[in-house]
Amino acid sequence: MDNKFNIVLGKDISIKDATLVTSFPGVGLTSTIAANFIVDSLKMERIGYLLSEKLPPATVVQEGVPFHPVRLYKRDELMVLLSDFAIPIQLSSAISNTILHWRDDGEYFKMIVALEGLMTEPTQEEREIRVFGVGSTERARERLKEANIGIFDHGWITGASGLMLSEGNRLEREVICLLADANPMFPDARSAAKLVEAVDEILPEIRLDLKPLYEEAEKIEENIKSQLEKAKSMIAARQAPAERMTRSYMYG
Amino acid sequence: MDNKFNIVLGKDISIKDATLVTSFPGVGLTSTIAANFIVDSLKMERIGYLLSEKLPPATVVQEGVPFHPVRLYKRDELMVLLSDFAIPIQLSSAISNTILHWRDDGEYFKMIVALEGLMTEPTQEEREIRVFGVGSTERARERLKEANIGIFDHGWITGASGLMLSEGNRLEREVICLLADANPMFPDARSAAKLVEAVDEILPEIRLDLKPLYEEAEKIEENIKSQLEKAKSMIAARQAPAERMTRSYMYG
Amino acid sequence: MDNKFNIVLGKDISIKDATLVTSFPGVGLTSTIAANFIVDSLKMERIGYLLSEKLPPATVVQEGVPFHPVRLYKRDELMVLLSDFAIPIQLSSAISNTILHWRDDGEYFKMIVALEGLMTEPTQEEREIRVFGVGSTERARERLKEANIGIFDHGWITGASGLMLSEGNRLEREVICLLADANPMFPDARSAAKLVEAVDEILPEIRLDLKPLYEEAEKIEENIKSQLEKAKSMIAARQAPAERMTRSYMYG
Amino acid sequence: MDNKFNIVLGKDISIKDATLVTSFPGVGLTSTIAANFIVDSLKMERIGYLLSEKLPPATVVQEGVPFHPVRLYKRDELMVLLSDFAIPIQLSSAISNTILHWRDDGEYFKMIVALEGLMTEPTQEEREIRVFGVGSTERARERLKEANIGIFDHGWITGASGLMLSEGNRLEREVICLLADANPMFPDARSAAKLVEAVDEILPEIRLDLKPLYEEAEKIEENIKSQLEKAKSMIAARQAPAERMTRSYMYG
Amino acid sequence: MDNKFNIVLGKDISIKDATLVTSFPGVGLTSTIAANFIVDSLKMERIGYLLSEKLPPATVVQEGVPFHPVRLYKRDELMVLLSDFAIPIQLSSAISNTILHWRDDGEYFKMIVALEGLMTEPTQEEREIRVFGVGSTERARERLKEANIGIFDHGWITGASGLMLSEGNRLEREVICLLADANPMFPDARSAAKLVEAVDEILPEIRLDLKPLYEEAEKIEENIKSQLEKAKSMIAARQAPAERMTRSYMYG
C-alpha cells in the first residue's frame, strides 16, 4: 500500500507556522460539524485536496459545485483538513503519515489538533457534555491544562487520530486530540459546539464567536441529515436491479 | 491496480474538439437507453473500445456480431462511450483517468457529458420527470443555466461520473453530469427521453429528433429486458451443477 | 495476474494451418462430451498441456495414467483443447490471450471453434435440440450460413469463449462459437451429438461418424458421472475431520 | 506467490540415489501414521525442514523439543518428508515444485512415493482395506504391477500428490502415489499398516517389520488423538475473549 | 509481506548480553499482566517500539500519554517486549524474525523468554495452577529442569512464540516458552503470578518481589477490564450510524 496520500494544492501555499485541525466523520458527526463551523465562521479558503485512488469514488456537490471529499482550508496560520469520508481503516496509516511528514521549507505543521467524538452512554445523555484531551508531548499536555481541558487518561484512540498521537509522542511533534461526548444516534451540534470551544481555548490566536453555532445548531444538523439522505438515495440507486444483476453475474 | 484502461481504436481517429457523452448502466437504465438512442439516431460509427483485464470476461452479441462491452462511437465532433457493464467500483478511478487524460495532439476532450439516473421516490412516480445538472467549472454551470437545466445543488455522485466531476473541477476541465429522475424497478425510456432532450440543449451543434424515442420507447425497453433475460440465462448456465461442483471442489 | 498460460508441448509441434476446437466444462457437460468424442473417434494424439500455477492443484487419472487437466490433442490440421476444469473466471482472459496469441512461424491458428452449452428452459426439454453459432468475422458468419447453423443474434457469452469472440472481432481473427441447447441437470450426450454434427459441417476437412456417439451416449454419460462422483469423494476426503481441524486452526 | 519452499538441512546431506516418501495429513491420518512408523522403525534421522512464510505460524513439540512442522528424515538412500500440517491448497504447487526440482549434483530424487488415504464409503467399512497405486511413468506402473498393487484407473488426485503425479508424467520422473482405503472419522492405523506394507513391497531395499505397527496401532492412534486435542485447546486459547475482542476491534 | 517490523529505539540502546521477555495478549491476559508487573516492579524504562504499517491503527493512552502498542522496556540486561495487540496471525512470522535476527555488534539476544497462557479446562479451575516450559536447546531444557519447571512434552504452540521456539531449535538459539494454566474467561492475575515466579527462577540475575502482585492482583485485573471496556466503547463509536453508512456506501 502506498504510505502517502497525494497532496494537491490549488496554488502555492505555505504551511510554515501553521496549525492543522483535522476532522474525520465520527460519533455524532461532532468533529464534522465543528470543522465546518470553523471553516465557515473564519471564512477560510479551500486550498486543495488529499487524494488517493484507494478512496471510494465519489464527488461531494455543495451549492452546485463538485469537490473531492478530503479537503483543505486555510486562513492565516490556521488550516483545516475536512473529510466527508470516514477514512477506511487501511488508509489510516497513509493519511497520518501524509500529515505528519508534510514539510514546507524544512518545517512541519507547528501543531496538529485532531477532533473526535466520544460515544456517550445512553444513560449519560442528560449529563453535561465533557471534552477530554490527549497531548503527544509535555508541551501539548501543558496546553491542555492551561485551557482547563480534562485529560483522557487511559484508553484507546483508533484511526488516523490515534496514529498521529503515538507518532507525535515518538517524534516529539505536538499533536492534540480533543474528544467530546457525543450522541451516536444523530448529528450532535451541541457536542460540536463544545469541541469548537475547546479549539478556541487551545488556539489563542483565533477567536471564534460561538453564538451562531448554538443558534444554528438545528439548521446545521438538518443540512447534514439531508446530505446523508441524498447519499443514501445514490447508494440505493447504484444498487438498482439492473446493475445488481450485472454485477452479480460478473463475479458470481 | 493499473490506473488506466487500454484505448483501442479501429483506425486513426482524432478526438480534437470532440465532446464525449458517457453512459454506464444505472437507475432505470436511463443513461443506457439515452446513449443508445443518440448513437442510433445520429448513425454514429463504432470506432473502438476501452479494454481492461479486470473487467468481467464476456462478449455482447448484437445482430450476430460479438463486441467488447465498453464501446466508443463517433460522428463529427460528437463521441459516445457506452458501457454494457456496470463498471466495478474498483475500476471507477481507472476509467475516469483514462477519459480525462486522453490526449490527442496535446488536446483533451472539449467537454464531457456524463449521463446518470436519479432514483425517484416511489411516491413521486406520478410527478414530472426532472433533469438536474452539475458542472465542474463556471463555464459548465453557465451552460446548464443557458439550457434551463436545474442545478443539483447538494449531494453525492458516485462512480466514474462523480470522479470526473471533482477532477474536472480541480483541473478546470469542463465536465457536466446530467441526472434524470428514473424508476429503479424497470427500464425507463421516458426518463431517457428527458436526458436526451437535455443533451440536445447542452450541445447546440447537434439536433436530435426525439419523436422516435417517445414512439419507440416501449420497443427499446423490451429489447433491453430481453437482453437482460438472456444474460440471466447465461449466468445460470455458468453456474450449472457440473461447474459449480468443479469450482467448489477446487477452492473449497 | 500473468496474462498467459504456459504452453508445454511434448515434442516439436506445428500449429500452422491448424484449426483449434476448445472445450471447457459447461451446461450439461455438452462441450466436454463432444470434444472427447472428437478426440477418440479421430484417434487424436495428446501433444501437450496448458499450465498455470493459478489452476487448482489436481491430476486427472485416466486408465491409470495421471495427466494435467488442460490438455491439447492433434491429428493433421485439427487440434483440440480439452479442459477437465472449469476455468476460474479470473483466468478467462489469460487462457483467451494464450490461445489467440499463440504463434508458430508468424502464424496464428487458422480458425478457432469454441464449444458451449446453452441452458434449455425446463419446459423446452421435449423440443428439438437447437445449435446456434456466433462468428467473429464476416467470413466466419458466412461459414455458419453455409453450414445451415442458426445465428445467435443477441445476448451475452461469458468466459474464455466470449473473450475470444470479441477479440476475434476486433483483431479480425476467425473465431466461431457453437452453442447447443443442453440440459443443465445431467450430462447431455444428445446435445453433444448435435454439437459434433455442427463441428463436422463447419470443418469439411474432417468427417466424423456420429453413429457411435448416439449409440454410446449413455455409456459416455455414465463414465462422466462416475468421474464426477470420484472427484466428489476426493473433495470430501480433503476436508476430512483431521484436516479441517488443522486448517481452521491455522487461519481461524 | 513464491513457487518454492526453502529447504534447510542441518548438515551436508546428499539426495543422490535417494527415494523420497511424502506424507501430508489426509483421510484417517493414514499417511501420517504410516510415515511416522517408517521413520521410527528404521530409526531415521531428522535432517532438516521445508520452510515457508506462508505456512501457519506454529511449532510442534515432541518429547519437549519444538520442531518446524514440515520435516525431513533420512537413513541410507531413503528419505521421508513428513508434514504435520495439511498444506494449504495455495501452497500445493510450491511444495510439489520444491520436491520435483530439488537437485543434488545434477540429480533429482530417484523416485518419489506419495502416501494418501482414500475415503471409504461407510458401508464398506467392514470390507478389506484396499491399496491402489498410480504411477507417473511406464516403469512406475510396472513396479506397481510387480508389487501386486491394484491400479487406481480413473479419478482425481488433488493437492501436492496430484501435481507431482502429472508433472512426473510430463517430465518422465518416477512418481508413485499409494492410496489406501481409510476411515475419514478417526485415525486409522489398520489402513496405515496396509500403506506401509505397500511401501515395503515397492521398495525392496528396505525391510519393515510390520508386527509392531499392528500391535501398537491403538497406542499410535491415541497419541495422535491426544495431540489433536491439545492443538484444539491451543486454538481455543488463541481465540479467548480478550484476544477476540482485540482482533475484531482492529479489523471490524 | 515484509518479513520484519521496524525497530525504533528512543536512544542508543545496546542489546548485548540482554535477555528478552516477550508478551502478547493471550488466555486470561496472563502474559500481559505478568509482563506489566515485571516492568513496573523493576522500574524498567520504555526504550522504543516495534512498528508495522500492517498493525491496526490505534494508540494506547496511559496516564494521559499516547504510546504505540508494541513497546520495549529495559533495565540492565533485561528487556521486555509488551504488546497491547494480539499480533495478527499473518504478522507472527515478521515479529518472530524481527526478534530473532535483531543484532547488536554481531550479537543476538542471549536468551528469549516467551510468556503464554494455557487454557485450563473449566473443571480444573480449582486445581493448582501449573507452569510448563519448552526449551529450544539442550541448555534451555536444562535451565527448565534446574528451575523445577515441568516440561510441556507434546503439543502445538502457535503464533510468534511457537515460531521463535522452532527457529530457536533450528538455529541453536536459546528460546524458552513458559505456559501457565489460565482462565480464559477473565484476566487471571493468579496465573500471571505463577508465570512471574517462573521467570524469576529462570533468570537468577533478577529478583522479583511477588508479594505486591498477589496483593494487587485484583486492582490489576480491574485496570485491565476497564481498559478493555474503553476499547469496546471506541470500537462501537467507530461503527456509529453515520460512519457505518458512509462505509457501506463506499464499498457496498
mmCIF file of C-alpha atoms in Angstrom, chain A residues 23-26 28-37 82-84 115 192 195 220 224:
data_model
loop_
_atom_site.group_PDB
_atom_site.id
_atom_site.type_symbol
_atom_site.label_atom_id
_atom_site.label_comp_id
_atom_site.label_asym_id
_atom_site.label_seq_id
_atom_site.Cartn_x
_atom_site.Cartn_y
_atom_site.Cartn_z
ATOM 1 C CA SER A 23 -11.795 16.178 11.169
ATOM 2 C CA PHE A 24 -12.969 12.752 10.025
ATOM 3 C CA PRO A 25 -16.644 11.723 10.357
ATOM 4 C CA GLY A 26 -17.194 10.041 13.729
ATOM 5 C CA GLY A 28 -22.469 12.144 16.208
ATOM 6 C CA LEU A 29 -20.606 13.742 13.313
ATOM 7 C CA THR A 30 -19.359 16.032 16.061
ATOM 8 C CA SER A 31 -15.989 16.683 14.504
ATOM 9 C CA THR A 32 -17.549 17.275 11.071
ATOM 10 C CA ILE A 33 -19.961 19.873 12.383
ATOM 11 C CA ALA A 34 -17.236 21.548 14.408
ATOM 12 C CA ALA A 35 -14.806 21.726 11.500
ATOM 13 C CA ASN A 36 -17.457 23.047 9.120
ATOM 14 C CA PHE A 37 -18.332 25.743 11.629
ATOM 15 C CA LEU A 82 -12.103 18.140 6.487
ATOM 16 C CA SER A 83 -13.006 14.699 5.208
ATOM 17 C CA ASP A 84 -16.524 13.839 4.130
ATOM 18 C CA LEU A 115 -11.196 16.406 16.615
ATOM 19 C CA ALA A 192 -19.698 20.095 18.259
ATOM 20 C CA LEU A 195 -15.363 20.914 20.625
ATOM 21 C CA ILE A 220 -26.685 22.504 10.628
ATOM 22 C CA ILE A 224 -26.209 17.119 7.394
#
